[in-house]
Coordinates of C-alpha atoms in Angstrom, one line a residue:
M93 CA -2.1 -4.9 22.7
M94 CA -4.1 -1.6 22.8
S95 CA -3.9 0.4 19.6
K96 CA -2.5 4.0 19.6
S97 CA -5.7 5.3 18.3
L98 CA -7.7 3.4 21.2
R99 CA -5.3 4.9 23.8
L100 CA -5.7 8.6 22.5
T101 CA -9.3 7.9 22.7
L102 CA -9.4 6.9 26.3
I103 CA -7.2 9.8 27.1
A104 CA -9.4 12.0 25.7
V105 CA -12.3 10.6 27.7
I106 CA -10.3 11.1 30.9
A107 CA -10.0 14.8 29.8
M108 CA -13.5 15.0 29.0
F109 CA -14.7 13.6 32.6
G110 CA -12.0 15.3 34.4
S111 CA -14.5 16.6 37.0
Y112 CA -15.2 13.0 37.7
K113 CA -13.1 11.8 41.2
L114 CA -12.7 8.1 41.7
A115 CA -12.6 6.9 45.4
I116 CA -9.0 5.7 44.7
G117 CA -5.5 6.3 45.7
A118 CA -2.6 6.4 42.7
D119 CA -3.2 2.8 41.9
L120 CA -5.0 2.8 38.5
Y121 CA -3.5 3.4 34.7
P122 CA -5.2 6.1 33.0
T123 CA -6.9 3.7 30.7
Q124 CA -8.4 2.0 34.0
Y125 CA -9.7 5.4 35.1
A126 CA -11.4 6.0 31.8
E127 CA -12.9 2.4 31.8
I128 CA -14.7 3.0 35.0
I129 CA -15.9 5.9 34.0
I130 CA -17.2 4.9 30.8
S131 CA -18.8 1.7 32.2
H132 CA -20.5 3.8 34.9
Q133 CA -21.9 6.2 32.6
R134 CA -23.2 3.6 30.0
A135 CA -24.9 1.7 33.2
V136 CA -26.3 5.0 34.5
S137 CA -27.7 5.6 31.1
A138 CA -29.3 2.4 30.4
L139 CA -30.7 1.5 33.9
H140 CA -32.3 5.0 34.1
A141 CA -34.1 4.3 30.7
N142 CA -35.0 0.9 32.2
D143 CA -33.4 -1.3 29.8
L144 CA -34.3 -4.8 30.9
N145 CA -31.4 -6.2 28.9
A146 CA -29.1 -3.5 30.4
A147 CA -30.2 -4.7 33.5
K148 CA -29.6 -8.4 33.0
S149 CA -26.0 -7.6 31.8
F150 CA -25.2 -5.6 34.8
I151 CA -26.6 -7.8 37.4
T152 CA -24.7 -11.0 36.0
G153 CA -21.7 -9.2 35.3
R154 CA -21.6 -10.2 31.6
D155 CA -21.3 -6.2 30.6
Y156 CA -20.5 -3.3 32.8
I157 CA -17.7 -5.1 34.6
Y158 CA -15.4 -2.1 35.3
R159 CA -16.7 -1.6 38.8
T160 CA -13.6 -1.5 40.8
R161 CA -14.0 1.9 42.1
E162 CA -16.6 4.3 43.2
I163 CA -16.9 7.8 41.9
R164 CA -17.5 10.6 44.3
G165 CA -20.7 12.5 43.9
E166 CA -22.3 9.9 41.6
E167 CA -24.7 6.8 42.1
S168 CA -22.8 3.9 43.9
W169 CA -22.5 0.7 42.2
G170 CA -24.5 -0.8 44.9
E171 CA -27.4 1.8 43.7
L172 CA -27.2 0.9 40.2
R173 CA -27.4 -2.8 41.3
Y174 CA -30.5 -2.1 43.2
R175 CA -31.9 -0.2 40.2
A176 CA -30.9 -3.1 37.8
A177 CA -32.6 -5.8 40.2
K178 CA -35.8 -3.7 40.5
I179 CA -36.0 -3.5 36.7
I180 CA -35.7 -7.3 36.6
A181 CA -38.2 -8.1 39.5
T182 CA -40.8 -5.7 37.8
A183 CA -40.4 -7.4 34.5
Y184 CA -40.9 -10.7 35.8
E185 CA -44.0 -9.7 37.9
K186 CA -45.4 -8.5 34.4
G187 CA -44.9 -11.9 32.8
E188 CA -41.7 -11.4 31.0
D189 CA -39.3 -14.6 30.7
I190 CA -36.6 -14.0 32.9
P191 CA -33.5 -16.5 32.9
K192 CA -33.2 -18.2 36.4
D193 CA -30.0 -17.2 37.5
V194 CA -30.7 -13.6 36.7
L195 CA -33.8 -13.8 38.6
W196 CA -31.9 -15.4 41.6
L197 CA -29.4 -12.6 41.3
A198 CA -32.1 -9.8 41.4
F199 CA -33.8 -11.5 44.4
V200 CA -30.8 -11.5 46.3
S201 CA -30.0 -7.9 45.3
L202 CA -33.2 -6.6 46.5
F203 CA -32.7 -8.3 49.9
K204 CA -29.2 -6.9 50.4
A205 CA -30.8 -3.6 49.7
K206 CA -32.9 -3.8 52.7
E207 CA -35.9 -2.6 50.6
G208 CA -38.8 -1.8 53.0
L209 CA -36.8 -0.9 56.0
P210 CA -37.6 0.0 58.8
D211 CA -41.1 -0.4 58.6
H212 CA -41.7 -3.1 56.5
P213 CA -38.8 -5.8 56.8
E214 CA -41.2 -8.5 55.2
I215 CA -40.6 -7.2 51.7
M216 CA -37.0 -7.9 51.6
L217 CA -37.6 -11.2 53.7
E218 CA -40.1 -12.1 50.6
Y219 CA -37.3 -11.6 48.3
M220 CA -34.9 -13.9 49.9
H221 CA -37.6 -16.6 50.5
K222 CA -38.1 -16.5 46.6
A223 CA -34.1 -16.7 46.0
V224 CA -33.8 -19.6 48.5
A225 CA -36.7 -21.4 47.1
M226 CA -35.2 -21.2 43.8
L227 CA -31.9 -22.6 44.8
I228 CA -33.5 -25.5 46.8
A229 CA -35.5 -26.4 43.7
D230 CA -32.6 -26.2 41.6
P231 CA -29.1 -26.5 43.3
Q232 CA -27.1 -26.2 39.9
L233 CA -28.8 -22.7 39.4
L234 CA -25.6 -20.8 40.4
D235 CA -23.1 -23.0 38.2
N236 CA -23.6 -20.4 35.3
I237 CA -22.9 -17.5 37.1
D238 CA -19.5 -15.9 36.8
S239 CA -18.3 -15.1 40.1
K240 CA -15.5 -12.6 38.9
Y241 CA -17.8 -10.3 37.6
V242 CA -21.1 -11.0 39.1
S243 CA -22.7 -8.0 40.8
T244 CA -23.7 -9.9 44.2
S245 CA -23.6 -13.3 45.9
F246 CA -25.1 -15.7 48.1
T247 CA -22.6 -15.5 51.3
E248 CA -22.9 -17.3 54.6
D249 CA -23.1 -13.6 56.1
E250 CA -26.4 -13.1 54.1
L251 CA -27.6 -16.4 55.1
Q252 CA -27.1 -15.6 58.7
K253 CA -28.7 -12.1 58.5
Y254 CA -31.6 -14.2 56.7
A255 CA -32.1 -16.1 59.7
I256 CA -31.9 -13.6 62.4
W257 CA -34.1 -11.0 60.6
Q258 CA -36.9 -14.1 60.2
Y259 CA -36.5 -15.3 63.7
L260 CA -37.0 -12.0 65.3
S261 CA -39.9 -11.1 62.8
D262 CA -41.4 -14.2 63.8
G263 CA -41.4 -13.3 67.4
G264 CA -38.3 -15.1 68.4
E265 CA -36.4 -13.7 71.6
I266 CA -33.1 -12.7 72.3
D267 CA -32.0 -11.2 75.6
W268 CA -28.3 -10.3 75.7
K269 CA -29.0 -9.4 79.5
Q270 CA -29.8 -13.2 80.2
K271 CA -27.1 -15.0 82.3
E272 CA -25.8 -18.2 81.0
K273 CA -27.8 -21.1 82.8
Q274 CA -25.9 -23.6 84.7
K275 CA -23.9 -26.0 82.3
E276 CA -25.4 -29.2 83.9
N277 CA -28.9 -28.1 82.2
Y278 CA -27.6 -28.7 78.8
N279 CA -25.9 -31.3 76.4
D280 CA -23.3 -28.7 75.2
D281 CA -21.3 -26.5 77.2
Y282 CA -21.4 -23.5 75.3
T283 CA -24.1 -21.0 75.3
I284 CA -24.7 -17.5 73.6
A285 CA -27.1 -14.9 75.1
G286 CA -27.8 -17.5 78.0
V287 CA -29.0 -20.2 75.3
N288 CA -27.4 -23.6 74.5
Y289 CA -25.9 -23.4 70.9
R290 CA -28.2 -26.8 70.2
I291 CA -31.3 -24.7 71.1
W292 CA -30.3 -21.8 69.0
N293 CA -29.7 -24.5 66.0
I294 CA -33.1 -26.0 66.4
R295 CA -34.8 -22.5 66.7
F296 CA -33.1 -21.3 63.4
R297 CA -34.0 -24.6 61.9
K298 CA -37.6 -24.2 62.4
T299 CA -37.4 -20.2 61.5
L300 CA -36.2 -21.4 58.1
W301 CA -37.8 -24.6 57.7
N302 CA -37.8 -25.4 53.9
R303 CA -36.3 -21.7 53.6
G304 CA -32.6 -22.4 53.9
D305 CA -32.2 -24.7 56.7
V306 CA -30.3 -26.9 55.0
Y307 CA -27.5 -24.6 54.6
L308 CA -27.2 -24.2 58.4
K309 CA -23.9 -25.3 59.9
G310 CA -23.2 -26.1 63.7
K311 CA -21.7 -23.9 66.2
E312 CA -20.0 -21.2 64.2
Y313 CA -23.0 -20.7 62.1
V314 CA -25.1 -20.3 65.5
Y315 CA -22.7 -17.8 67.0
N316 CA -22.3 -15.6 63.9
T317 CA -26.2 -15.7 63.5
V318 CA -27.0 -14.7 67.0
H319 CA -24.5 -11.9 66.9
Q320 CA -26.2 -10.4 63.8
S321 CA -28.6 -9.1 66.3
L322 CA -26.2 -6.6 67.4
Q323 CA -26.0 -5.1 64.1
P324 CA -27.4 -1.4 64.4
Q325 CA -29.5 -1.9 61.7
I326 CA -31.1 -5.0 62.9
A327 CA -31.2 -3.6 66.4
C328 CA -33.1 -0.5 65.3
V329 CA -35.6 -2.1 63.1
A330 CA -36.4 -4.5 66.1
Q331 CA -37.0 -1.4 68.3
H332 CA -39.3 0.0 65.7
K333 CA -41.2 -3.5 65.4
G334 CA -41.3 -4.0 69.1
W335 CA -39.4 -7.5 68.5
K336 CA -38.4 -9.3 71.5
L337 CA -34.5 -8.3 71.4
T338 CA -32.8 -6.9 74.6
L339 CA -29.6 -5.4 73.7
P340 CA -26.7 -5.6 76.4
D341 CA -26.1 -2.8 79.0
G342 CA -24.0 0.1 77.3
Y343 CA -24.8 -0.8 73.6
N344 CA -24.3 2.3 71.4
F345 CA -25.7 2.7 67.9
Q346 CA -23.0 5.0 67.2
D347 CA -19.9 3.1 68.0
N348 CA -19.4 1.9 64.5
Y349 CA -20.3 5.0 62.8
L350 CA -18.5 8.0 64.2
D351 CA -17.8 9.4 61.0
T352 CA -21.3 9.4 59.6
G353 CA -23.4 8.6 62.4
F354 CA -26.5 6.4 62.5
N355 CA -30.0 7.8 62.0
M356 CA -32.6 6.0 64.5
S357 CA -35.5 7.2 62.3
T358 CA -34.7 5.6 59.2
C359 CA -32.2 2.7 60.5
S360 CA -29.4 3.6 58.2
L361 CA -26.2 5.9 58.1
N362 CA -26.7 9.5 57.8
E363 CA -26.4 10.5 54.3

């Protein structure tokens, strides 16, 4: 049970940080409110000082665990995760001994942060190449990661994005205007963007050969992966880079971002 003195201390902290506004409803206790603010301030202070130990603790979730809400007007937890990942990756490049799970999380975080976009997608892809290579070399790598507090994860959605980014950057073609070909031309009735699932699966496996093809799974994977090409950021970068992506008639980059708007010059949401 929390002592009276600690409760009073936390209440004082709440008063001190009264100007902070969490992106929340009325669903937090005062102590939880204070814990989030304190955790955020500690993380900002340590990561802005390029504290490697703090970066390791942040990205593994072994510390700074109170991240359930954003604080309006302050760095987001995602921005802090990116900062922590950069500290770790930079230290590794300088020869620091970084635990494998920490390094893997840093690489995945840098991929998810889309570093290098819109002009240099190869930067984020290289991070993911390294992360997947580590996982293939050591399938038990993630066993020590606490999924409850860890700052990032390797999801099927990320693998799909990884595959479609690499496929398009390698010169692969997706034409959403292409009509479905006659079914008798295929061993499989299912097609997407005019191409049979079996063919898509072969293409993606070739794209990720020794880079994660062992994680590919059948038709649902193919369907979701091809559809990632309709994500505004991917479609926008494809236009910037001259990749072979033909969007369907009526495609609107702004449809999903009516509140903020989508910036075509940066391929990101408007600030």
